[in-house]
């Protein structure tokens, strides 16, 4: 279980940092993001949450996890938009980070340099098993990386691949449970 670092004031200004929560589909990434953001809110910290406007799965403005937890969020078109919209908040949550453009690592670095705690959740690999978008860079820049795992639908082992049941050449395919399943390495290799 991830234990939050203390937000201490050092020499008159707060020191920020970056946390990445990554894993396959059905691994509980968004649940873990929501858990951390809820705890920050309980600690009376001001929280702002963003997601890419391409992610319109269930609801226009809320982050919704598979177990239907819900938290209000702001959809943004470009990573740079977050710099302006984050304002004076102390904690910035970003969901579906893999869908953002290549500016996201520089943006979250800036937010952390400005004293904010930044928590990102995203798919570390696409359905071909390739590192996804800005995620590898974000994982390198982060102080804390948590990789969460799903359970393989085929055999019950720990899974870290998002296997696409419906053939599609595009890296980004929205609208999930019907199209994907979590698979372990052996079961992923068996059919790809
Ligand atoms: Zn398996």
PDB file of C-alpha atoms and ligand atoms in Angstrom:
ATOM      1  CA  UNK A   1       0.000   0.000   0.000  1.00  0.00           C
ATOM      2  CA  UNK A   2       1.317   3.397  -1.005  1.00  0.00           C
ATOM      3  CA  UNK A   3       1.923   5.745   1.936  1.00  0.00           C
ATOM      4  CA  UNK A   4       1.818   9.420   1.025  1.00  0.00           C
ATOM      5  CA  UNK A   5       4.990  11.438   1.651  1.00  0.00           C
ATOM      6  CA  UNK A   6       4.478  14.461   3.903  1.00  0.00           C
ATOM      7  CA  UNK A   7       3.930  17.805   2.200  1.00  0.00           C
ATOM      8  CA  UNK A   8       6.461  19.780   4.165  1.00  0.00           C
ATOM      9  CA  UNK A   9       7.270  23.416   3.781  1.00  0.00           C
ATOM     10  CA  UNK A  10      10.967  23.776   3.167  1.00  0.00           C
ATOM     11  CA  UNK A  11      12.641  27.175   3.310  1.00  0.00           C
ATOM     12  CA  UNK A  12       9.308  28.892   2.825  1.00  0.00           C
ATOM     13  CA  UNK A  13       8.144  26.927  -0.210  1.00  0.00           C
ATOM     14  CA  UNK A  14       6.590  23.538  -0.571  1.00  0.00           C
ATOM     15  CA  UNK A  15       8.493  20.806  -2.331  1.00  0.00           C
ATOM     16  CA  UNK A  16       6.471  18.950  -4.967  1.00  0.00           C
ATOM     17  CA  UNK A  17       6.851  15.520  -6.510  1.00  0.00           C
ATOM     18  CA  UNK A  18       5.466  13.127  -9.154  1.00  0.00           C
ATOM     19  CA  UNK A  19       3.708   9.788  -8.567  1.00  0.00           C
ATOM     20  CA  UNK A  20       2.864   7.383 -11.422  1.00  0.00           C
ATOM     21  CA  UNK A  21       0.318   4.583 -11.090  1.00  0.00           C
ATOM     22  CA  UNK A  22       0.604   2.303 -14.115  1.00  0.00           C
ATOM     23  CA  UNK A  23      -0.517  -1.106 -15.303  1.00  0.00           C
ATOM     24  CA  UNK A  24      -2.750  -2.925 -17.772  1.00  0.00           C
ATOM     25  CA  UNK A  25      -6.470  -2.536 -18.163  1.00  0.00           C
ATOM     26  CA  UNK A  26      -8.498  -3.926 -15.231  1.00  0.00           C
ATOM     27  CA  UNK A  27      -5.508  -3.509 -12.899  1.00  0.00           C
ATOM     28  CA  UNK A  28      -7.144  -0.953 -10.592  1.00  0.00           C
ATOM     29  CA  UNK A  29      -5.126   2.106 -11.677  1.00  0.00           C
ATOM     30  CA  UNK A  30      -8.027   4.532 -11.515  1.00  0.00           C
ATOM     31  CA  UNK A  31      -9.237   3.100  -8.189  1.00  0.00           C
ATOM     32  CA  UNK A  32      -5.771   3.740  -6.735  1.00  0.00           C
ATOM     33  CA  UNK A  33      -5.711   7.269  -8.195  1.00  0.00           C
ATOM     34  CA  UNK A  34      -9.130   8.011  -6.680  1.00  0.00           C
ATOM     35  CA  UNK A  35      -8.039   6.552  -3.333  1.00  0.00           C
ATOM     36  CA  UNK A  36      -5.028   8.869  -3.167  1.00  0.00           C
ATOM     37  CA  UNK A  37      -7.012  11.922  -4.293  1.00  0.00           C
ATOM     38  CA  UNK A  38      -9.745  11.240  -1.753  1.00  0.00           C
ATOM     39  CA  UNK A  39      -7.161  11.023   1.019  1.00  0.00           C
ATOM     40  CA  UNK A  40      -5.642  14.347  -0.083  1.00  0.00           C
ATOM     41  CA  UNK A  41      -9.119  15.900  -0.019  1.00  0.00           C
ATOM     42  CA  UNK A  42      -9.720  14.540   3.492  1.00  0.00           C
ATOM     43  CA  UNK A  43      -6.425  16.191   4.483  1.00  0.00           C
ATOM     44  CA  UNK A  44      -8.007  19.465   3.285  1.00  0.00           C
ATOM     45  CA  UNK A  45      -5.620  19.831   0.373  1.00  0.00           C
ATOM     46  CA  UNK A  46      -6.951  21.512  -2.732  1.00  0.00           C
ATOM     47  CA  UNK A  47      -7.200  18.931  -5.524  1.00  0.00           C
ATOM     48  CA  UNK A  48      -7.649  19.411  -9.280  1.00  0.00           C
ATOM     49  CA  UNK A  49      -8.182  16.467 -11.626  1.00  0.00           C
ATOM     50  CA  UNK A  50      -7.651  16.302 -15.383  1.00  0.00           C
ATOM     51  CA  UNK A  51      -8.112  13.778 -18.125  1.00  0.00           C
ATOM     52  CA  UNK A  52      -7.671  13.922 -21.903  1.00  0.00           C
ATOM     53  CA  UNK A  53     -10.802  15.059 -23.721  1.00  0.00           C
ATOM     54  CA  UNK A  54     -10.457  11.968 -25.957  1.00  0.00           C
ATOM     55  CA  UNK A  55     -11.542   9.804 -23.015  1.00  0.00           C
ATOM     56  CA  UNK A  56     -15.333   9.997 -23.090  1.00  0.00           C
ATOM     57  CA  UNK A  57     -16.041   6.421 -22.083  1.00  0.00           C
ATOM     58  CA  UNK A  58     -18.726   6.768 -19.486  1.00  0.00           C
ATOM     59  CA  UNK A  59     -19.168  10.379 -18.543  1.00  0.00           C
ATOM     60  CA  UNK A  60     -18.113  13.709 -19.986  1.00  0.00           C
ATOM     61  CA  UNK A  61     -16.411  15.209 -16.962  1.00  0.00           C
ATOM     62  CA  UNK A  62     -15.988  12.610 -14.266  1.00  0.00           C
ATOM     63  CA  UNK A  63     -13.235  10.084 -13.825  1.00  0.00           C
ATOM     64  CA  UNK A  64     -15.025   6.775 -13.445  1.00  0.00           C
ATOM     65  CA  UNK A  65     -13.232   3.578 -12.556  1.00  0.00           C
ATOM     66  CA  UNK A  66     -14.413   0.073 -13.387  1.00  0.00           C
ATOM     67  CA  UNK A  67     -16.011  -0.297  -9.964  1.00  0.00           C
ATOM     68  CA  UNK A  68     -17.966   2.918 -10.597  1.00  0.00           C
ATOM     69  CA  UNK A  69     -16.193   5.164  -8.140  1.00  0.00           C
ATOM     70  CA  UNK A  70     -16.550   8.680  -9.407  1.00  0.00           C
ATOM     71  CA  UNK A  71     -14.688  11.941  -8.993  1.00  0.00           C
ATOM     72  CA  UNK A  72     -15.247  15.240 -10.861  1.00  0.00           C
ATOM     73  CA  UNK A  73     -12.564  16.062 -13.434  1.00  0.00           C
ATOM     74  CA  UNK A  74     -11.768  18.580 -16.169  1.00  0.00           C
ATOM     75  CA  UNK A  75     -11.244  17.256 -19.714  1.00  0.00           C
ATOM     76  CA  UNK A  76      -8.394  19.013 -21.530  1.00  0.00           C
ATOM     77  CA  UNK A  77      -7.294  18.919 -25.177  1.00  0.00           C
ATOM     78  CA  UNK A  78      -3.576  19.473 -24.645  1.00  0.00           C
ATOM     79  CA  UNK A  79      -1.166  18.773 -21.785  1.00  0.00           C
ATOM     80  CA  UNK A  80      -0.175  22.465 -21.745  1.00  0.00           C
ATOM     81  CA  UNK A  81      -3.744  23.400 -20.762  1.00  0.00           C
ATOM     82  CA  UNK A  82      -3.141  21.801 -17.356  1.00  0.00           C
ATOM     83  CA  UNK A  83      -0.515  24.417 -16.429  1.00  0.00           C
ATOM     84  CA  UNK A  84      -3.079  27.205 -16.606  1.00  0.00           C
ATOM     85  CA  UNK A  85      -5.988  25.263 -15.161  1.00  0.00           C
ATOM     86  CA  UNK A  86      -4.111  23.825 -12.167  1.00  0.00           C
ATOM     87  CA  UNK A  87      -4.005  27.292 -10.567  1.00  0.00           C
ATOM     88  CA  UNK A  88      -3.124  27.368  -6.907  1.00  0.00           C
ATOM     89  CA  UNK A  89      -4.104  23.790  -6.039  1.00  0.00           C
ATOM     90  CA  UNK A  90      -1.750  21.588  -4.022  1.00  0.00           C
ATOM     91  CA  UNK A  91      -2.497  18.220  -5.634  1.00  0.00           C
ATOM     92  CA  UNK A  92      -2.974  17.524  -9.366  1.00  0.00           C
ATOM     93  CA  UNK A  93      -4.498  14.202 -10.471  1.00  0.00           C
ATOM     94  CA  UNK A  94      -4.233  13.095 -14.118  1.00  0.00           C
ATOM     95  CA  UNK A  95      -6.056  10.016 -15.416  1.00  0.00           C
ATOM     96  CA  UNK A  96      -5.499   8.179 -18.733  1.00  0.00           C
ATOM     97  CA  UNK A  97      -2.082   9.830 -18.977  1.00  0.00           C
ATOM     98  CA  UNK A  98      -1.090   7.589 -21.902  1.00  0.00           C
ATOM     99  CA  UNK A  99      -3.490   9.480 -24.199  1.00  0.00           C
ATOM    100  CA  UNK A 100      -1.810  12.848 -23.649  1.00  0.00           C
ATOM    101  CA  UNK A 101       0.625  14.478 -26.080  1.00  0.00           C
ATOM    102  CA  UNK A 102       4.414  14.533 -25.713  1.00  0.00           C
ATOM    103  CA  UNK A 103       4.333  17.762 -23.681  1.00  0.00           C
ATOM    104  CA  UNK A 104       2.921  16.008 -20.619  1.00  0.00           C
ATOM    105  CA  UNK A 105       6.298  15.090 -19.012  1.00  0.00           C
ATOM    106  CA  UNK A 106       7.503  18.722 -19.188  1.00  0.00           C
ATOM    107  CA  UNK A 107       4.143  19.921 -17.850  1.00  0.00           C
ATOM    108  CA  UNK A 108       4.126  17.628 -14.810  1.00  0.00           C
ATOM    109  CA  UNK A 109       7.790  18.408 -14.117  1.00  0.00           C
ATOM    110  CA  UNK A 110       6.869  22.098 -14.060  1.00  0.00           C
ATOM    111  CA  UNK A 111       3.954  21.446 -11.697  1.00  0.00           C
ATOM    112  CA  UNK A 112       6.183  19.473  -9.316  1.00  0.00           C
ATOM    113  CA  UNK A 113       8.895  22.152  -9.509  1.00  0.00           C
ATOM    114  CA  UNK A 114       6.212  24.671  -8.538  1.00  0.00           C
ATOM    115  CA  UNK A 115       5.532  22.698  -5.351  1.00  0.00           C
ATOM    116  CA  UNK A 116       2.581  20.552  -6.399  1.00  0.00           C
ATOM    117  CA  UNK A 117       2.052  16.855  -5.779  1.00  0.00           C
ATOM    118  CA  UNK A 118       1.204  15.323  -9.180  1.00  0.00           C
ATOM    119  CA  UNK A 119      -0.427  11.883  -9.341  1.00  0.00           C
ATOM    120  CA  UNK A 120      -0.807  10.254 -12.778  1.00  0.00           C
ATOM    121  CA  UNK A 121      -2.559   7.025 -13.736  1.00  0.00           C
ATOM    122  CA  UNK A 122      -2.167   5.396 -17.139  1.00  0.00           C
ATOM    123  CA  UNK A 123      -1.639   2.309 -19.263  1.00  0.00           C
ATOM    124  CA  UNK A 124       2.068   1.499 -19.398  1.00  0.00           C
ATOM    125  CA  UNK A 125       1.667  -0.672 -22.530  1.00  0.00           C
ATOM    126  CA  UNK A 126      -0.681  -0.702 -25.490  1.00  0.00           C
ATOM    127  CA  UNK A 127      -2.429  -3.842 -26.690  1.00  0.00           C
ATOM    128  CA  UNK A 128       0.698  -4.861 -28.650  1.00  0.00           C
ATOM    129  CA  UNK A 129       2.803  -4.763 -25.498  1.00  0.00           C
ATOM    130  CA  UNK A 130       4.605  -1.564 -26.553  1.00  0.00           C
ATOM    131  CA  UNK A 131       5.301   1.286 -24.097  1.00  0.00           C
ATOM    132  CA  UNK A 132       2.400   3.701 -24.414  1.00  0.00           C
ATOM    133  CA  UNK A 133       2.809   7.410 -25.337  1.00  0.00           C
ATOM    134  CA  UNK A 134       4.411   9.581 -22.644  1.00  0.00           C
ATOM    135  CA  UNK A 135       4.241   6.859 -19.953  1.00  0.00           C
ATOM    136  CA  UNK A 136       7.883   5.642 -20.109  1.00  0.00           C
ATOM    137  CA  UNK A 137       9.176   9.210 -19.731  1.00  0.00           C
ATOM    138  CA  UNK A 138       6.749   9.933 -16.905  1.00  0.00           C
ATOM    139  CA  UNK A 139       7.884   6.791 -15.070  1.00  0.00           C
ATOM    140  CA  UNK A 140      11.507   7.928 -15.390  1.00  0.00           C
ATOM    141  CA  UNK A 141      10.779  11.421 -14.071  1.00  0.00           C
ATOM    142  CA  UNK A 142       8.590  10.322 -11.153  1.00  0.00           C
ATOM    143  CA  UNK A 143       9.774  10.029  -7.573  1.00  0.00           C
ATOM    144  CA  UNK A 144       7.320   7.173  -7.002  1.00  0.00           C
ATOM    145  CA  UNK A 145       6.124   4.526  -9.474  1.00  0.00           C
ATOM    146  CA  UNK A 146       3.476   1.977  -8.548  1.00  0.00           C
ATOM    147  CA  UNK A 147       2.774  -0.827 -11.007  1.00  0.00           C
ATOM    148  CA  UNK A 148      -0.553  -2.491 -10.329  1.00  0.00           C
ATOM    149  CA  UNK A 149      -1.590  -5.804 -11.864  1.00  0.00           C
ATOM    150  CA  UNK A 150      -4.739  -7.439 -13.120  1.00  0.00           C
ATOM    151  CA  UNK A 151      -5.606 -11.144 -13.100  1.00  0.00           C
ATOM    152  CA  UNK A 152      -5.286 -13.164 -16.324  1.00  0.00           C
ATOM    153  CA  UNK A 153      -8.727 -14.032 -17.652  1.00  0.00           C
ATOM    154  CA  UNK A 154      -7.348 -17.223 -19.215  1.00  0.00           C
ATOM    155  CA  UNK A 155      -5.400 -18.816 -16.361  1.00  0.00           C
ATOM    156  CA  UNK A 156      -5.700 -16.747 -13.175  1.00  0.00           C
ATOM    157  CA  UNK A 157      -2.027 -15.711 -13.002  1.00  0.00           C
ATOM    158  CA  UNK A 158      -0.922 -12.126 -12.432  1.00  0.00           C
ATOM    159  CA  UNK A 159      -1.523 -10.202 -15.679  1.00  0.00           C
ATOM    160  CA  UNK A 160       0.194  -7.099 -17.036  1.00  0.00           C
ATOM    161  CA  UNK A 161      -0.900  -7.130 -20.697  1.00  0.00           C
ATOM    162  CA  UNK A 162      -4.091  -5.646 -22.182  1.00  0.00           C
ATOM    163  CA  UNK A 163      -4.962  -8.185 -24.856  1.00  0.00           C
ATOM    164  CA  UNK A 164      -7.225  -6.901 -27.637  1.00  0.00           C
ATOM    165  CA  UNK A 165      -9.844  -9.444 -28.607  1.00  0.00           C
ATOM    166  CA  UNK A 166     -11.067  -7.346 -31.559  1.00  0.00           C
ATOM    167  CA  UNK A 167      -8.444  -6.794 -34.298  1.00  0.00           C
ATOM    168  CA  UNK A 168      -7.710  -3.089 -34.762  1.00  0.00           C
ATOM    169  CA  UNK A 169      -4.617  -1.349 -36.092  1.00  0.00           C
ATOM    170  CA  UNK A 170      -5.076   1.790 -34.048  1.00  0.00           C
ATOM    171  CA  UNK A 171      -3.133   2.145 -30.811  1.00  0.00           C
ATOM    172  CA  UNK A 172      -5.984   3.984 -29.148  1.00  0.00           C
ATOM    173  CA  UNK A 173      -9.250   2.131 -29.000  1.00  0.00           C
ATOM    174  CA  UNK A 174     -11.814   3.345 -26.519  1.00  0.00           C
ATOM    175  CA  UNK A 175     -14.705   1.451 -25.039  1.00  0.00           C
ATOM    176  CA  UNK A 176     -13.241  -1.404 -23.240  1.00  0.00           C
ATOM    177  CA  UNK A 177     -14.552  -4.403 -21.517  1.00  0.00           C
ATOM    178  CA  UNK A 178     -15.935  -5.810 -24.760  1.00  0.00           C
ATOM    179  CA  UNK A 179     -12.684  -5.342 -26.651  1.00  0.00           C
ATOM    180  CA  UNK A 180      -9.930  -6.200 -24.158  1.00  0.00           C
ATOM    181  CA  UNK A 181      -8.962  -8.700 -21.523  1.00  0.00           C
ATOM    182  CA  UNK A 182      -6.094  -8.839 -19.050  1.00  0.00           C
ATOM    183  CA  UNK A 183      -3.554 -11.555 -19.799  1.00  0.00           C
ATOM    184  CA  UNK A 184      -0.339 -12.904 -18.289  1.00  0.00           C
ATOM    185  CA  UNK A 185       2.793 -13.125 -20.442  1.00  0.00           C
ATOM    186  CA  UNK A 186       2.268 -16.755 -21.448  1.00  0.00           C
ATOM    187  CA  UNK A 187      -1.395 -16.318 -22.419  1.00  0.00           C
ATOM    188  CA  UNK A 188      -0.620 -13.041 -24.228  1.00  0.00           C
ATOM    189  CA  UNK A 189       2.114 -14.751 -26.293  1.00  0.00           C
ATOM    190  CA  UNK A 190      -0.076 -17.756 -27.021  1.00  0.00           C
ATOM    191  CA  UNK A 191      -2.371 -15.751 -29.310  1.00  0.00           C
ATOM    192  CA  UNK A 192      -0.402 -12.775 -30.555  1.00  0.00           C
TER     193      UNK A 192
HETATM  194 ZN1  LIG B   1      -2.552 -16.445 -18.268  1.00  0.00          ZN
END
